[in-house]
């Protein structure tokens, strides 16, 4: 029997099994198809960018590994992203950082970037039906230090305010160009290695900087603010903590970004979704995988990801939650890292969409807690994988492990020659 007919057969059986618990698999497939993940451009080149300043990665984040084949320029990065897209089902967005502009070999400082530096990205995006998202970049720069937007030195603070304002303008142009709002994420590493005696001072400076940055209203971009627990070398204090940005977001109607690596390791990110939905306009996610710390390991299909996905679907919030990826691993094939993480995220979302929610909810509202627990347990082994294979087949991308060979081929023909 060939693979195609095996997939069809397994799917037909899965369809019946799911129907028995009140789940329509085709509805789940339609919903999954509509979910565009925002792929992070920085897995392709270990968060280097195209400024050609040969500095190292700073700002409390770190990539380990030097597996050969990282993208060295804009053409290679674009080529890699298109390869990735050919191996995952669905239509996805691309999230760019400000340092990935098309600078044509010129030195353009961060307070000088303009929409024109991203024009070729916008055109490329349109040609390839890829919508763009954006990020300001405050790390890996001579003026990064430990403090940027919260720096008491006015000239440094103003430099970063100017940078971030420009990033918002660029995002606005991107959003306009693509006819769909560009999500702009603002994350800064500001913090300190030891506990400062004036925690309030830096936080009020950050608040002031943000107020100034957000003073201009835009219609084609949306602001997201990302908190963090700590950075490497900045372990004791983070100016932009979760409390800080949650407060700022609620008061100013801004979107809070939840990076799954930015919390205490036993904290549930899934549990935060319903609260944010009640008090902030939308949610931005940075799906990552912390191992002992904010290590940004490649995302895999684990319980944390499943819980988070289920929570979004249970809240019926797929239209209010933007799912971005944020991990970087330089120890393995980077295209492979993308594909594994993207497919894992989609698999988690599919399982969430296939949850027999109506039946579970009915049990819960009638206090039939044994039945709820039992059905949750049984649902774990319902044949979601058969539905996933069908999704890949319908979308003309490799089914199951078939993408491994494709990536090895691309390595042989392209990335190993870099
Ligand atoms: C860092 C944040 C941030 C970065 C990217 C590169 O801890 O998660 O989102 O990973 O902006
Ligand atoms: Zn992040």
Tab-separated table of C-alpha atoms in Angstrom, residues 42-377:
chain	number	residue	atom	x	y	z
A	42	UNK	CA	16.749	34.992	13.517
A	43	UNK	CA	16.989	31.190	13.765
A	44	UNK	CA	18.552	31.211	10.292
A	45	UNK	CA	21.662	33.149	11.323
A	46	UNK	CA	21.952	32.928	15.112
A	47	UNK	CA	20.528	36.436	15.677
A	48	UNK	CA	23.325	38.115	13.727
A	49	UNK	CA	21.561	40.390	11.245
A	50	UNK	CA	23.046	42.382	8.383
A	51	UNK	CA	24.635	45.391	9.957
A	52	UNK	CA	28.086	44.025	9.202
A	53	UNK	CA	29.528	45.295	12.410
A	54	UNK	CA	31.051	41.987	13.463
A	55	UNK	CA	30.134	42.541	17.075
A	56	UNK	CA	28.971	39.709	19.265
A	57	UNK	CA	25.461	38.977	20.441
A	58	UNK	CA	24.790	40.957	23.615
A	59	UNK	CA	21.755	41.868	25.697
A	60	UNK	CA	21.618	38.855	27.960
A	61	UNK	CA	20.734	36.391	25.190
A	62	UNK	CA	22.953	33.691	23.815
A	63	UNK	CA	23.107	31.215	20.950
A	64	UNK	CA	25.215	28.125	21.418
A	65	UNK	CA	26.708	26.017	18.652
A	66	UNK	CA	28.437	26.644	15.370
A	67	UNK	CA	26.846	24.105	13.089
A	68	UNK	CA	27.907	24.953	9.538
A	69	UNK	CA	25.631	26.639	7.043
A	70	UNK	CA	24.137	29.656	8.742
A	71	UNK	CA	22.702	32.330	6.478
A	72	UNK	CA	25.346	35.001	5.873
A	73	UNK	CA	23.359	37.528	3.925
A	74	UNK	CA	19.867	38.552	2.956
A	75	UNK	CA	19.668	36.281	-0.091
A	76	UNK	CA	20.685	33.210	1.863
A	77	UNK	CA	18.237	34.006	4.621
A	78	UNK	CA	15.384	34.451	2.162
A	79	UNK	CA	16.304	31.241	0.411
A	80	UNK	CA	16.304	29.378	3.743
A	81	UNK	CA	12.956	30.779	4.775
A	82	UNK	CA	11.394	29.709	1.487
A	83	UNK	CA	12.829	26.234	1.986
A	84	UNK	CA	11.347	26.100	5.471
A	85	UNK	CA	7.988	27.217	4.112
A	86	UNK	CA	8.019	24.424	1.569
A	87	UNK	CA	8.269	21.862	4.360
A	88	UNK	CA	5.511	23.065	6.659
A	89	UNK	CA	1.789	23.220	5.980
A	90	UNK	CA	-0.037	26.545	5.877
A	91	UNK	CA	0.837	30.142	5.138
A	92	UNK	CA	3.097	31.837	7.651
A	93	UNK	CA	4.373	35.279	8.476
A	94	UNK	CA	7.974	36.334	8.950
A	95	UNK	CA	9.117	38.389	11.880
A	96	UNK	CA	12.094	40.631	11.142
A	97	UNK	CA	14.378	42.360	13.583
A	98	UNK	CA	15.561	45.893	12.815
A	99	UNK	CA	19.118	44.636	12.202
A	100	UNK	CA	17.932	42.576	9.231
A	101	UNK	CA	17.405	45.579	6.969
A	102	UNK	CA	18.616	45.649	3.399
A	103	UNK	CA	21.456	48.086	4.088
A	104	UNK	CA	23.326	47.421	0.815
A	105	UNK	CA	26.662	47.292	2.626
A	106	UNK	CA	26.250	50.810	4.031
A	107	UNK	CA	26.612	51.632	7.700
A	108	UNK	CA	23.185	52.719	8.873
A	109	UNK	CA	23.022	53.278	12.598
A	110	UNK	CA	19.981	52.222	14.559
A	111	UNK	CA	18.750	55.783	14.907
A	112	UNK	CA	18.879	56.219	11.138
A	113	UNK	CA	16.878	53.253	9.849
A	114	UNK	CA	14.012	54.030	7.514
A	115	UNK	CA	11.217	52.185	5.759
A	116	UNK	CA	13.365	52.202	2.588
A	117	UNK	CA	15.749	49.751	4.242
A	118	UNK	CA	12.900	47.277	4.409
A	119	UNK	CA	11.385	47.972	1.008
A	120	UNK	CA	12.960	44.904	-0.595
A	121	UNK	CA	11.656	42.768	2.260
A	122	UNK	CA	8.159	44.110	1.706
A	123	UNK	CA	8.364	43.332	-1.997
A	124	UNK	CA	9.797	39.882	-1.345
A	125	UNK	CA	7.036	39.283	1.175
A	126	UNK	CA	4.374	40.226	-1.319
A	127	UNK	CA	5.876	38.062	-4.071
A	128	UNK	CA	5.923	35.081	-1.769
A	129	UNK	CA	2.650	35.794	0.087
A	130	UNK	CA	4.511	36.222	3.344
A	131	UNK	CA	3.300	38.960	5.673
A	132	UNK	CA	5.859	40.660	7.859
A	133	UNK	CA	6.110	41.461	11.537
A	134	UNK	CA	8.813	43.567	13.122
A	135	UNK	CA	11.026	44.012	16.190
A	136	UNK	CA	13.166	46.852	17.432
A	137	UNK	CA	16.744	45.754	18.190
A	138	UNK	CA	18.388	47.173	21.275
A	139	UNK	CA	21.013	44.473	21.753
A	140	UNK	CA	24.380	43.883	20.015
A	141	UNK	CA	25.259	47.556	19.646
A	142	UNK	CA	27.986	49.745	21.195
A	143	UNK	CA	25.251	51.725	22.975
A	144	UNK	CA	23.441	48.634	24.287
A	145	UNK	CA	25.243	48.310	27.622
A	146	UNK	CA	23.021	47.185	30.450
A	147	UNK	CA	20.473	49.949	29.938
A	148	UNK	CA	18.819	51.337	26.810
A	149	UNK	CA	15.341	52.875	27.124
A	150	UNK	CA	15.807	53.005	30.896
A	151	UNK	CA	19.244	54.570	30.786
A	152	UNK	CA	19.671	57.612	33.069
A	153	UNK	CA	22.047	59.040	30.449
A	154	UNK	CA	19.716	61.105	28.346
A	155	UNK	CA	21.704	60.887	25.131
A	156	UNK	CA	21.746	57.079	25.202
A	157	UNK	CA	18.095	56.928	26.166
A	158	UNK	CA	17.169	59.282	23.347
A	159	UNK	CA	19.161	57.231	20.875
A	160	UNK	CA	17.036	54.192	21.697
A	161	UNK	CA	13.830	56.178	21.798
A	162	UNK	CA	14.609	57.395	18.294
A	163	UNK	CA	15.390	53.862	17.159
A	164	UNK	CA	12.150	52.499	18.537
A	165	UNK	CA	10.077	55.321	17.073
A	166	UNK	CA	11.595	54.583	13.686
A	167	UNK	CA	10.792	50.912	14.099
A	168	UNK	CA	7.154	51.799	14.663
A	169	UNK	CA	7.138	53.867	11.477
A	170	UNK	CA	8.701	51.027	9.533
A	171	UNK	CA	6.104	48.641	10.959
A	172	UNK	CA	3.361	51.036	9.929
A	173	UNK	CA	4.685	51.066	6.346
A	174	UNK	CA	4.897	47.279	6.334
A	175	UNK	CA	1.354	46.968	7.602
A	176	UNK	CA	0.086	49.393	4.991
A	177	UNK	CA	1.996	47.689	2.195
A	178	UNK	CA	0.718	44.232	3.041
A	179	UNK	CA	-2.825	45.342	3.884
A	180	UNK	CA	-2.624	43.657	7.263
A	181	UNK	CA	-1.350	45.053	10.563
A	182	UNK	CA	2.308	44.471	11.264
A	183	UNK	CA	2.899	43.270	14.821
A	184	UNK	CA	5.799	45.157	16.293
A	185	UNK	CA	7.462	43.640	19.293
A	186	UNK	CA	9.450	45.718	21.720
A	187	UNK	CA	11.853	43.841	23.923
A	188	UNK	CA	14.791	45.414	25.690
A	189	UNK	CA	17.279	43.669	27.919
A	190	UNK	CA	17.628	46.501	30.452
A	191	UNK	CA	18.568	45.204	33.845
A	192	UNK	CA	21.393	44.609	36.225
A	193	UNK	CA	23.600	41.875	37.531
A	194	UNK	CA	23.201	42.886	41.161
A	195	UNK	CA	20.118	44.270	42.865
A	196	UNK	CA	19.981	48.031	42.339
A	197	UNK	CA	19.033	50.270	45.215
A	198	UNK	CA	16.835	52.343	42.946
A	199	UNK	CA	14.580	49.898	41.166
A	200	UNK	CA	11.900	52.522	40.804
A	201	UNK	CA	14.178	54.999	39.035
A	202	UNK	CA	14.821	52.746	36.020
A	203	UNK	CA	11.220	51.631	35.775
A	204	UNK	CA	9.963	55.186	35.761
A	205	UNK	CA	12.501	56.052	33.067
A	206	UNK	CA	11.270	53.128	30.985
A	207	UNK	CA	7.678	54.228	31.468
A	208	UNK	CA	8.610	57.727	30.351
A	209	UNK	CA	10.447	56.432	27.274
A	210	UNK	CA	7.530	54.215	26.297
A	211	UNK	CA	5.065	57.078	26.671
A	212	UNK	CA	7.183	59.116	24.304
A	213	UNK	CA	7.600	56.260	21.827
A	214	UNK	CA	3.892	55.472	21.758
A	215	UNK	CA	2.768	59.101	21.489
A	216	UNK	CA	2.171	58.702	17.733
A	217	UNK	CA	-0.916	56.690	16.840
A	218	UNK	CA	-0.693	54.338	13.885
A	219	UNK	CA	-3.400	52.410	12.096
A	220	UNK	CA	-1.447	49.640	10.374
A	221	UNK	CA	0.756	48.338	13.134
A	222	UNK	CA	0.162	46.985	16.616
A	223	UNK	CA	2.506	47.433	19.558
A	224	UNK	CA	3.530	44.466	21.655
A	225	UNK	CA	5.652	44.738	24.780
A	226	UNK	CA	7.691	41.776	25.957
A	227	UNK	CA	8.681	41.161	29.542
A	228	UNK	CA	11.423	38.965	30.837
A	229	UNK	CA	12.561	37.393	34.080
A	230	UNK	CA	16.304	37.811	33.701
A	231	UNK	CA	19.143	37.879	31.199
A	232	UNK	CA	22.642	36.431	31.281
A	233	UNK	CA	24.790	38.899	33.202
A	234	UNK	CA	21.607	40.718	34.231
A	235	UNK	CA	20.332	38.197	36.717
A	236	UNK	CA	19.098	40.254	39.656
A	237	UNK	CA	16.858	42.883	38.149
A	238	UNK	CA	14.950	43.328	34.892
A	239	UNK	CA	13.494	46.765	34.329
A	240	UNK	CA	10.802	45.447	31.974
A	241	UNK	CA	9.481	42.728	34.240
A	242	UNK	CA	6.144	41.004	33.720
A	243	UNK	CA	4.437	43.161	36.370
A	244	UNK	CA	5.797	46.254	34.680
A	245	UNK	CA	4.539	45.431	31.200
A	246	UNK	CA	1.287	43.946	32.380
A	247	UNK	CA	0.573	47.190	34.185
A	248	UNK	CA	1.690	49.259	31.214
A	249	UNK	CA	-0.303	47.147	28.776
A	250	UNK	CA	-3.502	47.265	30.786
A	251	UNK	CA	-3.319	50.993	31.334
A	252	UNK	CA	-2.321	51.866	27.768
A	253	UNK	CA	-4.154	49.211	25.827
A	254	UNK	CA	-0.985	47.570	24.540
A	255	UNK	CA	-0.460	43.932	23.663
A	256	UNK	CA	1.661	42.002	26.137
A	257	UNK	CA	4.030	39.443	24.628
A	258	UNK	CA	4.322	36.209	26.532
A	259	UNK	CA	7.601	34.506	25.756
A	260	UNK	CA	7.326	30.986	27.126
A	261	UNK	CA	10.953	31.111	28.266
A	262	UNK	CA	10.556	34.278	30.294
A	263	UNK	CA	9.000	33.008	33.479
A	264	UNK	CA	9.900	30.881	36.442
A	265	UNK	CA	10.150	27.349	35.139
A	266	UNK	CA	7.185	26.079	37.127
A	267	UNK	CA	4.928	28.964	36.140
A	268	UNK	CA	2.142	28.097	33.695
A	269	UNK	CA	2.012	30.367	30.661
A	270	UNK	CA	-1.273	28.732	29.660
A	271	UNK	CA	-2.867	30.056	32.831
A	272	UNK	CA	-2.058	33.646	31.879
A	273	UNK	CA	-4.007	33.634	28.608
A	274	UNK	CA	-7.507	33.984	30.037
A	275	UNK	CA	-6.482	36.838	32.333
A	276	UNK	CA	-4.762	38.786	29.582
A	277	UNK	CA	-7.737	38.314	27.292
A	278	UNK	CA	-9.911	40.074	29.834
A	279	UNK	CA	-7.680	43.094	30.328
A	280	UNK	CA	-5.506	43.639	27.239
A	281	UNK	CA	-6.540	43.939	23.590
A	282	UNK	CA	-4.771	40.897	22.144
A	283	UNK	CA	-1.888	38.607	23.022
A	284	UNK	CA	1.422	38.027	21.295
A	285	UNK	CA	3.224	34.779	21.996
A	286	UNK	CA	6.875	33.960	21.631
A	287	UNK	CA	6.850	30.208	21.641
A	288	UNK	CA	10.173	28.968	22.906
A	289	UNK	CA	11.487	26.159	25.095
A	290	UNK	CA	13.427	26.890	28.226
A	291	UNK	CA	15.623	24.090	29.542
A	292	UNK	CA	16.648	25.016	33.100
A	293	UNK	CA	16.843	28.657	32.010
A	294	UNK	CA	15.662	30.851	29.104
A	295	UNK	CA	17.759	28.717	26.793
A	296	UNK	CA	15.606	29.096	23.660
A	297	UNK	CA	15.817	25.431	22.712
A	298	UNK	CA	13.991	24.290	19.584
A	299	UNK	CA	10.289	23.992	20.321
A	300	UNK	CA	9.037	20.434	20.622
A	301	UNK	CA	5.632	18.939	21.259
A	302	UNK	CA	5.547	18.923	25.053
A	303	UNK	CA	2.900	19.415	27.713
A	304	UNK	CA	3.618	23.121	28.124
A	305	UNK	CA	2.976	23.771	24.461
A	306	UNK	CA	-0.126	21.593	24.497
A	307	UNK	CA	-1.553	23.346	27.543
A	308	UNK	CA	-0.944	26.733	25.987
A	309	UNK	CA	-2.537	25.732	22.691
A	310	UNK	CA	-5.553	24.216	24.393
A	311	UNK	CA	-6.053	27.336	26.435
A	312	UNK	CA	-6.133	29.543	23.315
A	313	UNK	CA	-8.656	27.274	21.626
A	314	UNK	CA	-10.783	26.791	24.747
A	315	UNK	CA	-11.000	30.583	25.092
A	316	UNK	CA	-12.011	30.743	21.422
A	317	UNK	CA	-9.222	33.289	21.072
A	318	UNK	CA	-7.397	32.260	17.903
A	319	UNK	CA	-8.335	35.621	16.415
A	320	UNK	CA	-6.839	37.517	19.357
A	321	UNK	CA	-3.681	35.546	19.945
A	322	UNK	CA	-0.729	35.971	17.610
A	323	UNK	CA	1.589	33.012	17.680
A	324	UNK	CA	5.202	33.912	17.065
A	325	UNK	CA	8.172	31.618	17.484
A	326	UNK	CA	11.332	32.620	19.282
A	327	UNK	CA	14.123	30.123	19.678
A	328	UNK	CA	17.624	29.844	18.336
A	329	UNK	CA	19.802	26.791	18.173
A	330	UNK	CA	23.143	26.843	16.398
A	331	UNK	CA	24.067	23.262	17.248
A	332	UNK	CA	21.953	21.544	14.609
A	333	UNK	CA	20.836	22.115	11.043
A	334	UNK	CA	19.068	25.454	11.302
A	335	UNK	CA	16.446	24.724	8.657
A	336	UNK	CA	15.698	21.543	10.556
A	337	UNK	CA	15.370	23.542	13.764
A	338	UNK	CA	12.753	25.752	12.142
A	339	UNK	CA	10.779	22.886	10.698
A	340	UNK	CA	10.739	20.833	13.893
A	341	UNK	CA	9.554	23.811	15.956
A	342	UNK	CA	6.921	24.961	13.477
A	343	UNK	CA	5.481	21.495	13.012
A	344	UNK	CA	5.459	20.905	16.774
A	345	UNK	CA	3.507	24.122	17.293
A	346	UNK	CA	1.011	23.192	14.612
A	347	UNK	CA	0.618	19.698	16.045
A	348	UNK	CA	-0.138	21.166	19.456
A	349	UNK	CA	-2.710	23.514	17.931
A	350	UNK	CA	-4.292	20.648	16.050
A	351	UNK	CA	-4.598	18.581	19.208
A	352	UNK	CA	-6.189	21.566	20.889
A	353	UNK	CA	-8.657	21.963	18.017
A	354	UNK	CA	-9.512	18.277	18.270
A	355	UNK	CA	-10.234	18.375	21.970
A	356	UNK	CA	-13.759	17.147	22.783
A	357	UNK	CA	-14.376	20.473	24.440
A	358	UNK	CA	-18.174	20.476	24.377
A	359	UNK	CA	-18.382	17.132	26.160
A	360	UNK	CA	-15.721	18.133	28.681
A	361	UNK	CA	-17.407	21.419	29.378
A	362	UNK	CA	-20.733	19.700	29.927
A	363	UNK	CA	-19.167	17.345	32.454
A	364	UNK	CA	-17.544	20.243	34.207
A	365	UNK	CA	-20.628	22.407	34.464
A	366	UNK	CA	-22.561	19.519	35.967
A	367	UNK	CA	-19.747	18.699	38.413
A	368	UNK	CA	-19.114	15.304	36.856
A	369	UNK	CA	-15.429	15.508	37.549
A	370	UNK	CA	-14.591	11.825	37.217
A	371	UNK	CA	-16.089	11.823	33.725
A	372	UNK	CA	-14.193	15.003	32.830
A	373	UNK	CA	-10.899	13.524	34.000
A	374	UNK	CA	-11.518	10.229	32.235
A	375	UNK	CA	-12.398	11.841	28.906
A	376	UNK	CA	-9.358	14.100	29.128
A	377	UNK	CA	-7.211	11.033	29.631
